[in-house]
mmCIF file of C-alpha atoms and ligand atoms in Angstrom:
data_model
loop_
_atom_site.group_PDB
_atom_site.id
_atom_site.type_symbol
_atom_site.label_atom_id
_atom_site.label_comp_id
_atom_site.label_asym_id
_atom_site.label_seq_id
_atom_site.Cartn_x
_atom_site.Cartn_y
_atom_site.Cartn_z
ATOM 1 C CA MET A 1 17.731 -27.492 25.174
ATOM 2 C CA ILE A 2 19.830 -25.897 22.212
ATOM 3 C CA PRO A 3 21.783 -28.474 20.136
ATOM 4 C CA PRO A 4 25.321 -27.403 20.167
ATOM 5 C CA GLY A 5 26.915 -26.572 17.093
ATOM 6 C CA LEU A 6 24.164 -24.492 15.240
ATOM 7 C CA THR A 7 25.543 -22.657 12.273
ATOM 8 C CA SER A 8 24.651 -19.086 12.226
ATOM 9 C CA LEU A 9 21.635 -19.390 9.875
ATOM 10 C CA GLU A 10 20.350 -22.248 11.915
ATOM 11 C CA LEU A 11 20.088 -19.533 15.046
ATOM 12 C CA ALA A 12 17.307 -17.823 13.205
ATOM 13 C CA ARG A 13 13.687 -19.424 13.754
ATOM 14 C CA GLU A 14 13.058 -22.127 10.872
ATOM 15 C CA SER A 15 10.494 -20.372 9.338
ATOM 16 C CA TYR A 16 12.750 -17.510 8.474
ATOM 17 C CA ARG A 17 15.379 -19.299 6.153
ATOM 18 C CA GLY A 18 12.930 -18.841 3.283
ATOM 19 C CA ILE A 19 12.594 -15.283 4.054
ATOM 20 C CA THR A 20 14.522 -12.922 1.566
ATOM 21 C CA LEU A 21 14.661 -9.079 1.949
ATOM 22 C CA TYR A 22 12.240 -7.026 0.159
ATOM 23 C CA ALA A 23 14.701 -5.590 -2.771
ATOM 24 C CA PRO A 24 13.194 -3.739 -5.618
ATOM 25 C CA ASP A 25 15.594 -2.064 -8.117
ATOM 26 C CA ARG A 26 15.958 1.493 -6.349
ATOM 27 C CA ALA A 27 18.941 2.890 -8.335
ATOM 28 C CA PRO A 28 18.135 6.716 -8.598
ATOM 29 C CA CYS A 29 16.715 7.493 -11.792
ATOM 30 C CA ALA A 30 15.809 10.929 -13.527
ATOM 31 C CA VAL A 31 12.115 10.107 -13.729
ATOM 32 C CA ASP A 32 10.849 7.606 -11.255
ATOM 33 C CA LEU A 33 7.655 6.348 -11.510
ATOM 34 C CA SER A 34 8.277 2.989 -10.062
ATOM 35 C CA ASP A 35 6.601 3.230 -6.758
ATOM 36 C CA ASN A 36 3.115 5.221 -6.923
ATOM 37 C CA THR A 37 4.295 8.036 -4.312
ATOM 38 C CA ASN A 38 2.957 11.569 -4.814
ATOM 39 C CA LEU A 39 5.226 12.738 -7.674
ATOM 40 C CA TRP A 40 3.972 16.542 -7.208
ATOM 41 C CA GLY A 41 5.489 16.778 -3.809
ATOM 42 C CA ILE A 42 3.690 17.159 -0.298
ATOM 43 C CA PRO A 43 0.835 19.657 0.976
ATOM 44 C CA PRO A 44 2.484 22.967 1.741
ATOM 45 C CA GLY A 45 1.007 23.068 5.418
ATOM 46 C CA ALA A 46 2.858 19.567 6.073
ATOM 47 C CA GLU A 47 6.064 21.325 4.981
ATOM 48 C CA ARG A 48 5.709 24.022 7.183
ATOM 49 C CA ALA A 49 5.029 21.728 10.159
ATOM 50 C CA ILE A 50 8.222 19.821 9.181
ATOM 51 C CA ARG A 51 10.345 22.886 9.224
ATOM 52 C CA GLU A 52 9.018 24.278 12.360
ATOM 53 C CA ALA A 53 9.248 20.943 14.281
ATOM 54 C CA ALA A 54 12.233 19.966 13.126
ATOM 55 C CA VAL A 55 14.743 20.390 16.086
ATOM 56 C CA SER A 56 11.840 21.015 18.970
ATOM 57 C CA ALA A 57 9.917 17.790 18.188
ATOM 58 C CA VAL A 58 12.945 15.313 18.037
ATOM 59 C CA THR A 59 14.663 15.712 21.147
ATOM 60 C CA ARG A 60 11.729 13.760 23.455
ATOM 61 C CA TYR A 61 9.725 10.852 22.580
ATOM 62 C CA PRO A 62 6.809 10.996 20.259
ATOM 63 C CA SER A 63 2.991 10.456 21.673
ATOM 64 C CA LEU A 64 2.660 6.810 22.675
ATOM 65 C CA TYR A 65 0.361 5.884 20.284
ATOM 66 C CA ALA A 66 0.018 9.388 18.110
ATOM 67 C CA GLY A 67 -3.424 10.371 19.923
ATOM 68 C CA GLY A 68 -3.521 13.699 18.239
ATOM 69 C CA LEU A 69 -3.019 12.015 14.545
ATOM 70 C CA LYS A 70 -5.725 9.720 15.316
ATOM 71 C CA GLU A 71 -7.988 12.482 15.974
ATOM 72 C CA SER A 72 -7.208 13.939 12.704
ATOM 73 C CA LEU A 73 -7.623 10.546 11.175
ATOM 74 C CA ALA A 74 -11.082 9.647 12.956
ATOM 75 C CA ARG A 75 -12.370 13.062 11.489
ATOM 76 C CA TYR A 76 -11.199 12.516 7.933
ATOM 77 C CA LEU A 77 -12.682 8.995 7.752
ATOM 78 C CA GLY A 78 -15.874 9.793 9.692
ATOM 79 C CA VAL A 79 -15.410 7.471 12.642
ATOM 80 C CA ALA A 80 -14.602 7.774 16.326
ATOM 81 C CA PRO A 81 -10.881 8.063 17.595
ATOM 82 C CA ALA A 82 -11.046 4.466 19.452
ATOM 83 C CA MET A 83 -11.708 3.106 16.010
ATOM 84 C CA VAL A 84 -8.177 4.141 14.665
ATOM 85 C CA VAL A 85 -4.612 2.640 14.990
ATOM 86 C CA THR A 86 -1.673 4.069 13.260
ATOM 87 C CA GLY A 87 1.677 2.725 12.625
ATOM 88 C CA CYS A 88 5.049 3.163 10.870
ATOM 89 C CA GLY A 89 3.853 2.993 7.394
ATOM 90 C CA SER A 90 0.735 0.683 6.608
ATOM 91 C CA ASP A 91 3.351 -2.271 6.429
ATOM 92 C CA ASP A 92 3.777 -1.985 9.968
ATOM 93 C CA VAL A 93 0.184 -1.806 10.803
ATOM 94 C CA LEU A 94 -0.608 -4.809 8.217
ATOM 95 C CA ASP A 95 2.112 -6.576 9.933
ATOM 96 C CA SER A 96 1.018 -5.821 13.497
ATOM 97 C CA ALA A 97 -2.526 -6.910 12.253
ATOM 98 C CA ILE A 98 -1.624 -10.464 10.970
ATOM 99 C CA ARG A 99 0.477 -11.265 14.273
ATOM 100 C CA ALA A 100 -2.596 -10.022 16.656
ATOM 101 C CA PHE A 101 -5.250 -12.142 14.784
ATOM 102 C CA GLY A 102 -3.087 -15.074 13.777
ATOM 103 C CA GLU A 103 -1.400 -17.786 15.714
ATOM 104 C CA PRO A 104 1.657 -19.385 13.970
ATOM 105 C CA GLY A 105 0.461 -22.151 12.011
ATOM 106 C CA ASP A 106 -2.851 -20.448 10.892
ATOM 107 C CA ARG A 107 -3.607 -19.383 6.869
ATOM 108 C CA ILE A 108 -3.949 -15.963 5.447
ATOM 109 C CA ALA A 109 -6.058 -15.738 2.120
ATOM 110 C CA HIS A 110 -4.449 -13.384 -0.161
ATOM 111 C CA PRO A 111 -5.440 -12.431 -3.859
ATOM 112 C CA GLU A 112 -2.948 -13.506 -6.686
ATOM 113 C CA PRO A 113 -1.426 -11.051 -7.968
ATOM 114 C CA SER A 114 -1.621 -8.403 -4.877
ATOM 115 C CA PHE A 115 0.292 -6.714 -2.638
ATOM 116 C CA ALA A 116 3.922 -8.681 -2.399
ATOM 117 C CA MET A 117 4.479 -7.720 1.357
ATOM 118 C CA ILE A 118 1.833 -9.847 2.596
ATOM 119 C CA PRO A 119 3.329 -13.322 2.145
ATOM 120 C CA ILE A 120 5.981 -12.101 3.576
ATOM 121 C CA PHE A 121 4.834 -10.583 6.552
ATOM 122 C CA ALA A 122 2.567 -13.730 6.717
ATOM 123 C CA ARG A 123 5.951 -15.988 7.106
ATOM 124 C CA MET A 124 7.463 -13.228 9.169
ATOM 125 C CA ASN A 125 4.603 -14.009 11.826
ATOM 126 C CA GLY A 126 4.760 -17.737 11.321
ATOM 127 C CA LEU A 127 1.461 -18.177 9.153
ATOM 128 C CA GLU A 128 0.957 -19.721 6.064
ATOM 129 C CA PRO A 129 0.189 -17.448 2.951
ATOM 130 C CA LEU A 130 -2.711 -19.106 0.463
ATOM 131 C CA GLY A 131 -3.250 -17.449 -2.861
ATOM 132 C CA VAL A 132 -6.478 -16.978 -4.530
ATOM 133 C CA PRO A 133 -7.649 -15.764 -7.733
ATOM 134 C CA LEU A 134 -8.184 -12.103 -7.945
ATOM 135 C CA PHE A 135 -11.691 -10.897 -6.541
ATOM 136 C CA ASP A 136 -12.921 -14.263 -5.985
ATOM 137 C CA PRO A 137 -15.111 -14.012 -3.142
ATOM 138 C CA GLU A 138 -16.195 -17.839 -3.257
ATOM 139 C CA ALA A 139 -12.689 -18.939 -3.405
ATOM 140 C CA THR A 140 -11.416 -16.924 -1.120
ATOM 141 C CA LEU A 141 -13.993 -17.748 1.527
ATOM 142 C CA ALA A 142 -13.540 -21.447 0.675
ATOM 143 C CA THR A 143 -9.984 -21.372 2.091
ATOM 144 C CA GLY A 144 -11.656 -21.127 5.614
ATOM 145 C CA ALA A 145 -8.507 -18.846 6.633
ATOM 146 C CA ARG A 146 -8.168 -16.938 9.956
ATOM 147 C CA ILE A 147 -7.304 -13.850 8.111
ATOM 148 C CA ILE A 148 -8.375 -12.868 4.566
ATOM 149 C CA TYR A 149 -6.539 -9.801 3.099
ATOM 150 C CA LEU A 150 -8.009 -7.866 0.360
ATOM 151 C CA CYS A 151 -6.837 -4.710 -1.703
ATOM 152 C CA SER A 152 -8.854 -2.436 -3.410
ATOM 153 C CA PRO A 153 -7.852 -0.658 -5.544
ATOM 154 C CA ASN A 154 -5.468 -3.681 -6.009
ATOM 155 C CA ASN A 155 -1.871 -3.118 -6.360
ATOM 156 C CA PRO A 156 -0.525 -3.970 -8.824
ATOM 157 C CA THR A 157 -3.343 -4.499 -10.812
ATOM 158 C CA GLY A 158 -5.083 -0.911 -10.174
ATOM 159 C CA ASN A 159 -8.611 -2.117 -10.651
ATOM 160 C CA ALA A 160 -10.745 -1.740 -7.604
ATOM 161 C CA MET A 161 -13.119 -4.536 -6.127
ATOM 162 C CA SER A 162 -17.176 -4.198 -6.708
ATOM 163 C CA ARG A 163 -18.741 -3.183 -3.350
ATOM 164 C CA SER A 164 -20.884 -6.284 -3.550
ATOM 165 C CA ALA A 165 -17.954 -8.741 -3.546
ATOM 166 C CA ILE A 166 -16.531 -7.128 -0.505
ATOM 167 C CA GLU A 167 -20.011 -7.070 0.996
ATOM 168 C CA TYR A 168 -20.146 -10.775 0.220
ATOM 169 C CA VAL A 169 -16.696 -11.641 1.862
ATOM 170 C CA VAL A 170 -17.236 -9.121 4.963
ATOM 171 C CA GLU A 171 -20.696 -10.640 6.002
ATOM 172 C CA ARG A 172 -19.948 -14.492 5.342
ATOM 173 C CA ALA A 173 -15.869 -14.546 6.581
ATOM 174 C CA THR A 174 -15.660 -16.527 9.802
ATOM 175 C CA GLY A 175 -12.151 -14.528 10.683
ATOM 176 C CA VAL A 176 -10.844 -11.160 10.607
ATOM 177 C CA VAL A 177 -11.324 -9.340 6.916
ATOM 178 C CA ILE A 178 -8.145 -6.748 6.355
ATOM 179 C CA LEU A 179 -9.239 -4.648 3.421
ATOM 180 C CA ASP A 180 -6.113 -2.386 2.252
ATOM 181 C CA GLU A 181 -7.160 1.072 0.740
ATOM 182 C CA ALA A 182 -3.875 2.005 0.210
ATOM 183 C CA TYR A 183 -5.183 3.928 -2.863
ATOM 184 C CA ALA A 184 -8.801 4.609 -2.119
ATOM 185 C CA GLU A 185 -8.533 8.273 -2.453
ATOM 186 C CA PHE A 186 -7.779 7.904 -6.293
ATOM 187 C CA ALA A 187 -10.686 5.616 -6.185
ATOM 188 C CA GLY A 188 -13.041 7.590 -4.465
ATOM 189 C CA VAL A 189 -14.858 4.625 -3.093
ATOM 190 C CA SER A 190 -14.138 3.131 0.076
ATOM 191 C CA GLY A 191 -15.391 0.194 2.433
ATOM 192 C CA VAL A 192 -14.959 2.401 5.518
ATOM 193 C CA ASP A 193 -18.831 2.867 5.930
ATOM 194 C CA LEU A 194 -18.976 -1.123 6.050
ATOM 195 C CA LEU A 195 -17.242 -0.745 9.796
ATOM 196 C CA GLU A 196 -20.730 -0.019 10.991
ATOM 197 C CA ARG A 197 -21.763 -3.267 9.978
ATOM 198 C CA SER A 198 -18.931 -5.554 10.922
ATOM 199 C CA GLU A 199 -16.947 -6.002 13.794
ATOM 200 C CA ARG A 200 -14.411 -8.372 11.938
ATOM 201 C CA LEU A 201 -13.117 -5.940 9.520
ATOM 202 C CA LEU A 202 -10.330 -3.774 9.338
ATOM 203 C CA VAL A 203 -9.820 -1.328 6.687
ATOM 204 C CA THR A 204 -5.992 -0.121 6.312
ATOM 205 C CA ARG A 205 -4.964 3.251 4.729
ATOM 206 C CA THR A 206 -1.536 5.020 4.182
ATOM 207 C CA MET A 207 -0.234 8.382 3.817
ATOM 208 C CA SER A 208 2.708 7.063 1.540
ATOM 209 C CA LYS A 209 0.596 7.538 -1.638
ATOM 210 C CA ALA A 210 -1.967 10.522 -2.235
ATOM 211 C CA PHE A 211 -0.568 12.407 0.990
ATOM 212 C CA GLY A 212 3.248 12.434 -0.522
ATOM 213 C CA LEU A 213 4.447 11.422 2.610
ATOM 214 C CA ALA A 214 5.947 7.806 1.978
ATOM 215 C CA GLY A 215 9.457 8.883 3.447
ATOM 216 C CA LEU A 216 7.479 9.725 7.053
ATOM 217 C CA ARG A 217 6.418 6.159 7.220
ATOM 218 C CA ILE A 218 2.740 6.874 8.447
ATOM 219 C CA GLY A 219 0.076 4.116 7.675
ATOM 220 C CA TYR A 220 -3.172 3.437 9.836
ATOM 221 C CA ALA A 221 -5.969 1.585 9.923
ATOM 222 C CA ALA A 222 -9.730 1.618 10.767
ATOM 223 C CA GLY A 223 -11.656 -1.140 12.624
ATOM 224 C CA SER A 224 -14.203 -1.634 15.642
ATOM 225 C CA ALA A 225 -12.607 -0.322 18.621
ATOM 226 C CA ALA A 226 -12.171 -3.914 20.025
ATOM 227 C CA LEU A 227 -9.955 -4.879 16.843
ATOM 228 C CA VAL A 228 -7.870 -1.940 17.010
ATOM 229 C CA ALA A 229 -7.302 -2.307 20.524
ATOM 230 C CA GLU A 230 -5.546 -5.848 19.499
ATOM 231 C CA VAL A 231 -3.420 -4.483 16.740
ATOM 232 C CA GLU A 232 -2.249 -1.341 18.834
ATOM 233 C CA LYS A 233 -0.989 -4.139 21.223
ATOM 234 C CA SER A 234 0.751 -5.982 18.797
ATOM 235 C CA ARG A 235 2.090 -2.909 17.068
ATOM 236 C CA GLY A 236 3.948 -1.336 20.298
ATOM 237 C CA PRO A 237 4.178 2.203 21.425
ATOM 238 C CA TYR A 238 6.061 5.078 19.860
ATOM 239 C CA LYS A 239 5.770 3.668 16.110
ATOM 240 C CA VAL A 240 4.696 7.008 14.414
ATOM 241 C CA SER A 241 7.677 9.440 15.030
ATOM 242 C CA ALA A 242 7.178 13.274 16.272
ATOM 243 C CA LEU A 243 8.027 15.046 12.980
ATOM 244 C CA ALA A 244 5.766 12.527 11.057
ATOM 245 C CA GLU A 245 2.635 12.839 13.335
ATOM 246 C CA ARG A 246 2.913 16.736 12.906
ATOM 247 C CA ALA A 247 3.623 16.558 9.498
ATOM 248 C CA ALA A 248 0.284 14.193 8.929
ATOM 249 C CA MET A 249 -1.908 16.393 10.963
ATOM 250 C CA ALA A 250 -0.952 19.421 8.923
ATOM 251 C CA ALA A 251 -1.445 17.470 5.736
ATOM 252 C CA LEU A 252 -5.158 16.310 7.085
ATOM 253 C CA ALA A 253 -6.090 19.820 8.223
ATOM 254 C CA GLU A 254 -8.905 21.277 6.076
ATOM 255 C CA GLY A 255 -7.955 23.946 3.694
ATOM 256 C CA ALA A 256 -5.842 24.832 0.687
ATOM 257 C CA ASP A 257 -2.806 23.749 2.223
ATOM 258 C CA GLY A 258 -3.686 20.422 3.775
ATOM 259 C CA LEU A 259 -6.598 18.153 2.261
ATOM 260 C CA GLY A 260 -7.435 20.817 -0.298
ATOM 261 C CA TRP A 261 -4.031 20.081 -1.899
ATOM 262 C CA VAL A 262 -4.244 16.370 -1.825
ATOM 263 C CA ARG A 263 -7.483 16.435 -3.376
ATOM 264 C CA ALA A 264 -6.679 18.910 -6.047
ATOM 265 C CA HIS A 265 -3.479 16.654 -6.841
ATOM 266 C CA VAL A 266 -5.570 13.352 -6.470
ATOM 267 C CA ALA A 267 -7.907 15.005 -9.097
ATOM 268 C CA GLU A 268 -4.804 15.750 -11.435
ATOM 269 C CA ALA A 269 -3.348 12.153 -11.121
ATOM 270 C CA VAL A 270 -6.656 10.665 -12.462
ATOM 271 C CA ALA A 271 -7.047 12.974 -15.144
ATOM 272 C CA ILE A 272 -3.271 12.286 -16.275
ATOM 273 C CA ARG A 273 -3.903 8.486 -15.864
ATOM 274 C CA GLU A 274 -6.682 8.768 -18.272
ATOM 275 C CA ARG A 275 -4.956 10.846 -20.751
ATOM 276 C CA PHE A 276 -1.588 8.433 -20.128
ATOM 277 C CA ALA A 277 -3.839 5.383 -21.139
ATOM 278 C CA GLY A 278 -4.936 7.170 -24.077
ATOM 279 C CA GLU A 279 -1.300 7.447 -25.508
ATOM 280 C CA LEU A 280 -0.417 4.029 -24.529
ATOM 281 C CA ALA A 281 -3.157 3.026 -26.860
ATOM 282 C CA ALA A 282 -1.555 4.806 -29.469
ATOM 283 C CA LEU A 283 1.506 3.142 -29.150
ATOM 284 C CA GLY A 284 -0.551 -0.315 -29.046
ATOM 285 C CA LEU A 285 -0.178 -0.938 -25.632
ATOM 286 C CA ALA A 286 -3.459 -1.976 -23.498
ATOM 287 C CA ALA A 287 -3.359 -0.803 -19.917
ATOM 288 C CA LEU A 288 -5.617 -2.287 -17.438
ATOM 289 C CA PRO A 289 -8.522 -0.442 -16.233
ATOM 290 C CA SER A 290 -7.277 1.335 -13.203
ATOM 291 C CA ASP A 291 -8.802 3.115 -10.278
ATOM 292 C CA ALA A 292 -5.383 4.087 -8.404
ATOM 293 C CA ASN A 293 -2.413 6.325 -9.350
ATOM 294 C CA PHE A 294 -0.720 3.935 -11.502
ATOM 295 C CA LEU A 295 -1.507 1.813 -14.581
ATOM 296 C CA LEU A 296 -0.547 -1.826 -15.111
ATOM 297 C CA VAL A 297 0.888 -2.188 -18.601
ATOM 298 C CA PRO A 298 0.974 -5.771 -20.449
ATOM 299 C CA VAL A 299 4.025 -6.205 -22.357
ATOM 300 C CA PRO A 300 5.954 -9.021 -23.671
ATOM 301 C CA ASP A 301 9.513 -9.257 -21.440
ATOM 302 C CA ALA A 302 8.628 -6.883 -18.909
ATOM 303 C CA ALA A 303 12.239 -7.065 -17.411
ATOM 304 C CA GLY A 304 13.897 -6.292 -20.739
ATOM 305 C CA ILE A 305 11.764 -3.133 -21.524
ATOM 306 C CA ALA A 306 12.132 -1.974 -17.619
ATOM 307 C CA ARG A 307 15.971 -2.206 -18.092
ATOM 308 C CA HIS A 308 15.685 -0.389 -21.361
ATOM 309 C CA LEU A 309 13.474 2.380 -20.019
ATOM 310 C CA ARG A 310 16.127 2.774 -17.189
ATOM 311 C CA GLU A 311 18.742 3.223 -19.473
ATOM 312 C CA GLY A 312 16.934 6.220 -20.914
ATOM 313 C CA GLY A 313 16.166 7.777 -17.664
ATOM 314 C CA VAL A 314 12.703 6.448 -16.610
ATOM 315 C CA ALA A 315 12.027 3.963 -13.835
ATOM 316 C CA VAL A 316 9.061 1.802 -13.746
ATOM 317 C CA ARG A 317 8.263 -1.338 -11.902
ATOM 318 C CA PRO A 318 8.606 -4.410 -14.086
ATOM 319 C CA PHE A 319 6.787 -8.084 -13.237
ATOM 320 C CA VAL A 320 7.208 -11.093 -14.500
ATOM 321 C CA ALA A 321 4.352 -13.751 -15.327
ATOM 322 C CA LEU A 322 2.073 -12.202 -12.944
ATOM 323 C CA PRO A 323 -1.084 -14.458 -12.663
ATOM 324 C CA GLY A 324 -3.805 -14.129 -15.280
ATOM 325 C CA VAL A 325 -1.798 -11.112 -16.558
ATOM 326 C CA GLY A 326 1.742 -12.274 -17.815
ATOM 327 C CA ASP A 327 4.402 -9.850 -18.022
ATOM 328 C CA ALA A 328 3.584 -6.215 -17.178
ATOM 329 C CA LEU A 329 5.114 -2.867 -16.248
ATOM 330 C CA ARG A 330 3.681 -1.065 -13.574
ATOM 331 C CA ILE A 331 4.040 2.862 -14.262
ATOM 332 C CA SER A 332 3.174 5.582 -11.563
ATOM 333 C CA VAL A 333 1.210 8.444 -12.276
ATOM 334 C CA GLY A 334 2.914 12.044 -11.998
ATOM 335 C CA PRO A 335 2.929 15.378 -13.589
ATOM 336 C CA TRP A 336 2.305 15.262 -17.665
ATOM 337 C CA ALA A 337 5.950 16.289 -18.515
ATOM 338 C CA MET A 338 7.164 12.958 -16.762
ATOM 339 C CA MET A 339 4.433 10.905 -18.333
ATOM 340 C CA GLU A 340 5.942 12.349 -21.761
ATOM 341 C CA ARG A 341 9.541 11.010 -20.571
ATOM 342 C CA CYS A 342 7.667 7.821 -20.534
ATOM 343 C CA LEU A 343 5.862 7.864 -23.552
ATOM 344 C CA ALA A 344 9.154 8.851 -25.384
ATOM 345 C CA ALA A 345 11.309 5.910 -23.825
ATOM 346 C CA LEU A 346 8.512 3.404 -24.387
ATOM 347 C CA ALA A 347 8.287 4.135 -27.979
ATOM 348 C CA ASP A 348 11.968 3.999 -28.262
ATOM 349 C CA ALA A 349 11.905 0.687 -26.171
ATOM 350 C CA LEU A 350 9.201 -1.001 -28.420
ATOM 351 C CA ARG A 351 11.382 -0.117 -31.773
ATOM 352 C CA THR A 352 14.497 -1.728 -30.512
ATOM 353 C CA THR A 353 12.810 -4.858 -28.551
ATOM 354 C CA PRO A 354 9.884 -5.810 -30.794
ATOM 355 C CA ALA A 355 7.268 -8.058 -29.665
HETATM 356 C C1 LIG B 1 2.170 1.437 -1.095
HETATM 357 C C2 LIG B 1 1.172 0.145 -0.419
HETATM 358 C C3 LIG B 1 1.116 -0.004 1.127
HETATM 359 C C4 LIG B 1 2.226 0.326 1.785
HETATM 360 O O1 LIG B 1 2.091 1.569 2.456
HETATM 361 P P1 LIG B 1 3.111 2.334 3.416
HETATM 362 O O2 LIG B 1 2.182 2.944 4.064
HETATM 363 O O3 LIG B 1 4.065 3.119 2.622
HETATM 364 O O4 LIG B 1 4.095 0.966 4.109
HETATM 365 C C5 LIG B 1 0.678 -1.119 1.618
HETATM 366 N N1 LIG B 1 -0.322 -1.530 0.602
HETATM 367 C C6 LIG B 1 -0.363 -1.429 -0.702
HETATM 368 C C7 LIG B 1 -1.589 -2.066 -1.479
HETATM 369 C C8 LIG B 1 0.586 -0.490 -1.061
HETATM 370 O O5 LIG B 1 0.464 -0.438 -2.731
#
């Protein structure tokens, strides 16, 4: 029986009342270093595919489960196509996986600080998020959580989890381990090969960062065929649009217009990241060591400095009181001219808002 007189708020499931919309400051800014996307653009092959498919591909439904894209991704990762599941961004894959492997009331362990969407997806699916110290395998396993979420390289700290720590968790976990590798291309290391040894590991990836296709929303995961099949059920059909699938396949093609473009720009991002860290040090700012395409820079009053930078035409992502870090700015790496703009704005902000 539904009790009479429910307010419109009470019509939603009870666990939804504490959930708020994801709302980072997305106001347009001349130099936007706030979301870790590819600031060089997209592979030329993907651009051609989008132009060619723009009209012809969109009148019909896309493939049910993106079979063509799965084959391209399987080749890229060196796994069988049956070990790949795609989604509308890796956000969609993570959400589907949490729903597939966790009953309402189950717990999901996640590092703190880490990807802000995980506690939200947990609550959206009726699970209880449980924060544990970053890269602490013992504390992670001690939760006994049904799902363990790991992120390597970790957002927002930027550092990769050691291979031995990942193996330690995967070997001992009693439930499912999700390893979020949104930034694996920049780290040059991956846990995908651990899939040969573990039936309980799911590695999630995205085409939003190194591949430059954030606006098309393409994510994926690799895992044992049995695990992947459950995520696919939970995800549902038609989640990758026809345009997105074609662009993604072109971006994954070998050659200068596809993977060659991606690899060259990953290398450039890594080189600029190190150069930028050096220039930050000259300003007296010690960025955390990073294996991704962004740097986390501890500063006093991150919100105030980010506001100042924004007024100077540079957007970065402020974090307030991050566990183990304190206030910090997350700054994406892009073409050097953008980083110079950022350095100048930072120098100005530090002059006007002294520590
Ligand atoms: C950006 C990001 C994602 C989400 O990527 P989409 O594929 O665009 O949904 C997932 N995990 C981490 C850690 C990220 O930083």
